[in-house]
Amino acid sequence: MSSDLNEALDSRLALAVVGPASAGKDAAIRALFGVDFGEIDPVPGSTETLRLAQLDGEGRFVVVNTPGFQDVRAEVDSVARKVLDRLDLALFIVNAEGGATKAILDDLKSVQERNAGGLPTLVCLNKIDLIRPLQRDDFVRRTIEQLGLSSDQVVATSFDPHPALGIDPIGLEEVVSWIDGVLAEKGNALLFARHLQNKRLACQPLIKKAARKAALAGAVPIPGADITAVTFIQVQLVEAISKVHSKKLDKDVILWMVGELLAGSSKGFIKKGVAVLKTAGWIPGAQVAQVATAALAGAVAAGATYGIGEAAIRYIQSDQKLDIGDLKQIFDTVASAKAPLITDSSSSGSSE
Ligand SMILES: Nc1nc2c(ncn2[C@@H]2O[C@H](COP(=O)(O)OP(=O)(O)OP(=O)(O)O)[C@@H](O)[C@H]2O)c(=O)[nH]1
Ligand SMILES: [Mg+2]
């Protein structure tokens, strides 16, 4: 695909993390990329107020850490200015406790207006852990209103929850999937995903997209049936997942894994899916034509794609040590959970 080519030839990424003092800019960078900003290679031209660092050591992925853009331009050198002129997106971090002040609104505007066409900006209402759980939804809704934004431009986050609460960071998945959505169009989503600390999290948008595509492909993903369209999507997914982990899997290994998983186990997801499809009138090997069977086939294809995605993550993270029996179990568990349309109808329908 041409997006792979872009990835190889021209991918670069400049992410700005902007926001008032102590809002959690460094915490955001640490939660997402697992690095302390002060310890990453600085880019020359940085100043006290605008700091640049490269996540990949080659200058293809630059993170800009700054309170705002209003006055920094004059202070930085030409290298830094070039980065500022080619920003891809911004995370605007605010302290949820402080609410939406006039100063914050002005800053936000100046960030959004940085690019000619508008800089894609996600507002992170950070330190949401400090707002009581019962009041959060209401609080977030009111703040979004005050900021004059729509709900898809704002995420409630906790990049560094108070240790006494003993909870995990909040909102990372939403932040990652928003960034993925912006970058997918530019062809540098993989460069971003590769640098995320949590590789499982990094793979989620890839898996979700592949599952959606597989569901629409109108084919039943079992060997011997109308296999090519969906299998192609799944093989590409496993390749992308291995890239996110900076590992290379042999094409043969990928084809073998996908084939084995789809071959299924005796009581597994694929077996159930086929049973449900047959009950709905589908004949193995036949084109999926009717509306009713298309929906079911879509559910099987999507569920299987989720299963393959998770199995691939576990396989790669085990250094390719998990055996195929383990992988089949992971596949069945995840696929079944993701396709209630299949699992519910098979348990309530005729047993087998
Ligand atoms: N409770 C809570 N504290 C947070 C959260 N995120 C950051 N903090 C704390 O807020 C303080 C400031 O966080 P930083 O990440 O340094 O904020 P910053 O925006 O980089 O701050 P400056 O660079 O000084 O402007 C630190 O003590 C963090 O531990 C959060 O989600 N919840
Ligand atoms: Mg900081």
XYZ file of C-alpha atoms and ligand atoms in Angstrom:
385
model
C 0.000 0.000 0.000
C 1.168 3.509 -0.684
C 0.884 4.526 2.968
C 3.698 2.058 3.719
C 5.791 3.734 1.098
C 5.142 7.151 2.564
C 6.079 5.740 5.910
C 9.430 4.653 4.601
C 10.221 7.670 2.464
C 8.834 10.748 4.005
C 7.555 10.223 7.438
C 8.200 12.869 10.003
C 6.116 14.009 12.856
C 6.050 17.098 15.030
C 3.786 16.931 18.040
C 3.314 19.977 20.240
C 2.406 19.568 23.885
C 1.134 22.946 24.977
C -0.533 24.344 28.060
C -0.226 26.485 31.162
C 2.281 25.887 33.932
C 1.915 22.643 35.864
C -0.990 21.396 33.755
C 0.828 18.117 33.134
C 2.724 18.530 29.849
C 5.689 16.505 31.038
C 3.356 13.981 32.630
C 1.577 13.578 29.255
C 4.837 12.932 27.441
C 5.899 10.434 30.093
C 2.555 8.601 30.090
C 2.453 8.328 26.312
C 6.068 7.686 25.416
C 7.597 6.460 28.653
C 10.309 9.104 28.662
C 11.216 12.012 30.843
C 11.259 14.939 28.511
C 14.368 16.453 30.065
C 16.313 13.326 29.209
C 15.522 13.152 25.492
C 17.931 14.564 22.888
C 17.282 18.278 22.679
C 17.000 19.916 19.273
C 19.273 22.938 18.900
C 17.405 26.188 19.054
C 15.351 25.273 22.073
C 14.963 27.808 24.823
C 13.662 27.863 28.341
C 10.119 28.527 27.210
C 10.078 26.400 24.096
C 11.819 23.079 24.334
C 12.239 20.645 21.495
C 13.378 17.068 21.703
C 13.553 14.215 19.258
C 12.023 10.941 20.293
C 13.726 8.830 17.661
C 17.214 10.294 17.809
C 17.022 11.090 14.086
C 14.816 14.139 14.126
C 11.917 12.440 12.393
C 9.746 12.588 15.488
C 10.034 15.862 17.332
C 8.101 16.791 20.442
C 7.663 20.447 21.286
C 7.031 21.276 24.933
C 5.863 24.831 25.478
C 3.468 26.903 27.573
C 2.199 28.707 24.460
C 3.223 30.070 21.094
C 2.381 33.689 21.536
C 5.846 35.098 22.124
C 8.227 32.251 21.480
C 8.898 32.790 17.789
C 11.275 35.664 18.228
C 13.295 33.787 20.805
C 14.097 30.646 18.846
C 16.552 30.001 16.030
C 15.751 28.977 12.492
C 15.837 25.231 13.160
C 13.248 25.509 15.876
C 11.195 27.878 13.754
C 11.113 25.328 10.943
C 9.673 22.780 13.325
C 7.064 25.282 14.487
C 6.051 25.903 10.904
C 5.481 22.215 10.246
C 3.596 21.058 13.301
C 1.295 18.111 12.694
C -0.854 18.322 15.785
C -1.075 19.630 19.290
C -2.195 18.367 22.648
C -3.402 21.306 24.697
C -3.169 20.293 28.330
C -5.193 22.145 30.936
C -5.601 21.563 34.612
C -9.199 20.412 35.041
C -9.339 21.848 38.531
C -8.719 25.358 37.252
C -11.667 25.438 34.853
C -11.755 27.393 31.589
C -10.350 30.878 32.064
C -10.104 33.679 29.518
C -6.314 33.269 29.368
C -6.664 29.586 28.554
C -9.193 30.316 25.830
C -6.874 32.884 24.241
C -3.952 30.468 24.343
C -6.028 27.718 22.845
C -7.059 29.973 19.960
C -3.482 30.942 19.244
C -2.489 27.261 19.159
C -5.326 26.271 16.851
C -4.527 29.103 14.479
C -0.883 28.233 14.078
C -1.239 26.338 10.827
C -2.781 27.919 7.770
C -5.556 25.320 7.669
C -5.751 25.138 11.460
C -3.600 22.973 13.688
C -5.476 19.838 14.789
C -5.653 20.282 18.556
C -6.967 17.998 21.246
C -7.738 19.573 24.600
C -6.836 17.299 27.504
C -8.717 18.146 30.699
C -5.964 16.753 32.845
C -5.906 15.832 36.536
C -9.457 14.588 36.164
C -8.639 12.117 38.945
C -8.929 15.054 41.338
C -12.574 15.601 40.386
C -14.893 13.209 42.159
C -16.000 10.368 39.894
C -19.688 11.198 40.298
C -19.164 14.792 39.195
C -16.830 14.118 36.266
C -19.312 13.738 33.395
C -21.159 16.850 34.358
C -17.936 18.762 34.895
C -16.525 17.732 31.522
C -19.745 18.679 29.737
C -19.807 22.133 31.315
C -16.136 22.786 30.597
C -16.554 21.801 26.947
C -19.401 24.305 26.736
C -17.335 27.046 28.336
C -14.509 26.387 25.897
C -16.946 26.542 22.989
C -15.670 23.239 21.623
C -17.356 20.052 20.502
C -17.022 16.875 22.522
C -14.718 15.219 19.996
C -12.114 17.937 20.592
C -11.812 17.299 24.321
C -10.732 14.313 26.399
C -10.688 14.007 30.171
C -7.303 12.672 31.199
C -5.170 11.821 34.124
C -1.618 11.458 32.884
C -0.166 11.132 36.347
C -2.889 10.186 38.829
C -2.289 11.078 42.435
C -0.385 8.135 43.941
C -2.733 7.965 46.926
C -5.602 7.056 44.569
C -3.751 3.982 43.327
C -5.321 4.163 39.862
C -3.974 3.863 36.327
C -3.763 6.848 33.992
C -7.119 7.883 32.519
C -7.967 8.726 28.926
C -4.823 7.405 27.217
C -6.776 5.258 24.792
C -8.928 8.206 23.690
C -5.889 10.424 23.223
C -4.105 7.755 21.196
C -7.084 7.065 18.985
C -7.632 10.789 18.330
C -3.975 11.191 17.326
C -4.180 8.077 15.178
C -7.208 9.520 13.399
C -5.365 12.730 12.548
C -2.173 10.997 11.468
C -3.796 8.230 9.453
C -4.595 10.801 6.779
C -1.048 12.078 6.724
C 0.496 8.603 6.574
C 2.612 8.869 9.711
C 0.413 7.041 12.198
C 2.862 4.155 12.455
C 5.754 6.421 13.322
C 3.709 7.682 16.243
C 2.485 4.224 17.309
C 6.007 2.859 17.291
C 7.073 5.332 19.946
C 4.209 4.777 22.316
C 5.270 3.149 25.533
C 2.296 0.836 25.745
C 2.436 -1.264 22.593
C -0.910 -2.937 23.191
C -2.502 0.504 23.385
C -0.635 1.556 20.238
C -2.089 -1.413 18.339
C -5.726 -0.805 19.307
C -6.545 1.753 16.585
C -4.922 -0.512 13.973
C -6.973 -3.492 15.103
C -10.192 -1.495 15.257
C -9.717 -0.189 11.744
C -8.842 -3.616 10.362
C -11.891 -5.151 12.055
C -14.154 -2.532 10.519
C -12.665 -3.121 7.081
C -12.944 -6.886 7.480
C -16.600 -6.598 8.467
C -17.310 -4.621 5.320
C -15.402 -6.956 3.042
C -18.435 -9.215 2.735
C -16.584 -12.466 3.090
C -16.493 -15.268 5.631
C -13.008 -15.633 7.017
C -12.649 -19.379 7.079
C -10.252 -21.438 5.016
C -11.881 -22.781 1.912
C -14.582 -20.132 1.893
C -14.332 -16.736 0.278
C -11.049 -16.151 2.002
C -8.912 -13.622 0.195
C -10.316 -10.200 1.045
C -10.476 -10.670 4.784
C -7.276 -12.684 5.044
C -5.416 -9.959 3.209
C -6.615 -7.384 5.742
C -5.618 -9.651 8.628
C -2.154 -10.388 7.264
C -1.573 -6.656 6.804
C -2.732 -6.091 10.374
C -0.218 -8.582 11.773
C 2.520 -6.900 9.731
C 1.555 -3.508 11.147
C 1.459 -4.878 14.694
C 4.954 -6.264 14.311
C 6.136 -2.887 12.983
C 4.701 -1.113 16.010
C 6.826 -3.470 18.113
C 9.827 -2.800 15.838
C 9.992 -6.526 15.127
C 9.958 -8.241 11.808
C 7.858 -11.361 11.373
C 8.424 -13.595 8.368
C 5.588 -13.425 5.875
C 5.442 -17.221 6.047
C 5.032 -17.107 9.815
C 2.227 -14.565 9.501
C 0.393 -16.583 6.873
C 0.793 -19.707 8.951
C -0.490 -17.998 12.096
C -3.527 -16.478 10.395
C -4.296 -19.789 8.689
C -4.023 -21.777 11.914
C -6.149 -19.333 13.874
C -8.846 -19.319 11.227
C -8.756 -23.093 11.009
C -10.060 -22.831 14.562
C -10.338 -25.249 17.396
C -13.068 -27.821 17.876
C -15.305 -25.634 20.059
C -13.906 -22.300 19.074
C -15.215 -19.057 17.656
C -14.952 -19.983 13.991
C -16.855 -23.219 14.545
C -19.655 -21.281 16.253
C -19.629 -18.660 13.532
C -19.993 -21.246 10.797
C -22.857 -22.914 12.677
C -24.693 -19.621 13.062
C -24.145 -18.735 9.420
C -25.395 -22.119 8.231
C -28.521 -21.707 10.349
C -29.082 -18.391 8.582
C -28.921 -20.145 5.232
C -25.325 -19.658 4.200
C -23.671 -22.437 2.237
C -19.911 -22.844 2.798
C -18.025 -21.659 -0.252
C -20.899 -19.491 -1.425
C -20.788 -15.755 -1.853
C -22.299 -13.849 1.062
C -25.175 -12.138 -0.643
C -28.195 -11.803 1.588
C -28.483 -9.006 4.079
C -28.982 -11.332 7.036
C -25.953 -13.474 6.301
C -23.859 -10.428 5.433
C -24.354 -9.028 8.935
C -23.395 -12.342 10.492
C -20.414 -12.802 8.189
C -19.343 -9.277 9.099
C -19.519 -10.156 12.778
C -17.415 -13.276 12.220
C -14.886 -11.309 10.169
C -14.612 -8.510 12.729
C -14.438 -10.880 15.713
C -11.784 -12.980 14.005
C -9.760 -9.850 13.216
C -9.821 -8.750 16.867
C -8.764 -12.271 17.838
C -5.899 -12.324 15.358
C -4.778 -8.856 16.484
C -4.567 -9.831 20.139
C -2.932 -13.174 19.345
C -0.322 -11.355 17.257
C 0.426 -8.901 20.079
C 0.872 -11.717 22.569
C 2.971 -13.750 20.162
C 5.331 -10.877 19.445
C 5.543 -9.813 23.078
C 6.429 -13.380 24.066
C 9.397 -13.184 21.671
C 7.608 -15.653 19.423
C 7.611 -18.262 22.166
C 3.852 -18.812 22.637
C 2.743 -21.969 20.887
C -0.185 -22.223 18.542
C -2.421 -23.860 21.168
C -2.038 -20.828 23.425
C -2.625 -18.501 20.502
C -5.825 -20.301 19.534
C -7.107 -19.896 23.053
C -6.361 -16.165 23.031
C -7.977 -15.887 19.614
C -11.160 -17.655 20.732
C -11.518 -15.632 23.920
C -11.077 -12.253 22.265
C -13.031 -13.048 19.095
C -15.978 -14.386 21.118
C -16.031 -11.356 23.398
C -15.994 -9.019 20.402
C -18.768 -10.769 18.475
C -21.778 -11.203 20.780
C -23.951 -11.490 17.660
C -22.300 -14.852 17.035
C -21.704 -16.101 20.551
C -25.182 -15.177 21.825
C -27.048 -16.698 18.935
C -24.985 -19.878 19.075
C -25.605 -20.398 22.794
C -29.329 -19.671 22.587
C -29.806 -21.502 19.305
C -29.281 -25.153 18.479
C -26.439 -26.575 20.480
C -23.501 -28.355 19.022
N -3.341 14.393 40.421
C -2.698 14.544 39.258
N -1.528 15.193 39.196
C -0.910 15.344 38.015
C -1.473 14.815 36.822
N -0.661 15.108 35.797
C 0.374 15.795 36.328
N 0.232 15.923 37.652
C 1.138 16.586 38.604
O 1.175 17.960 38.311
C 2.479 18.477 38.506
C 2.967 19.164 37.237
O 3.086 18.204 36.222
P 4.066 18.429 34.977
O 3.920 17.282 34.074
O 5.423 18.765 35.434
O 3.402 19.715 34.356
P 3.992 20.670 33.231
O 2.854 21.173 32.451
O 5.100 20.001 32.502
O 4.564 21.840 34.164
P 5.593 23.031 33.763
O 6.590 22.470 32.806
O 6.186 23.407 35.067
O 4.747 24.099 33.184
C 3.342 17.294 38.925
O 3.455 17.279 40.301
C 2.552 16.097 38.446
O 2.789 14.946 39.232
C -2.730 14.103 36.910
O -3.284 13.611 35.930
N -3.290 14.002 38.145
Mg 7.019 20.788 32.147
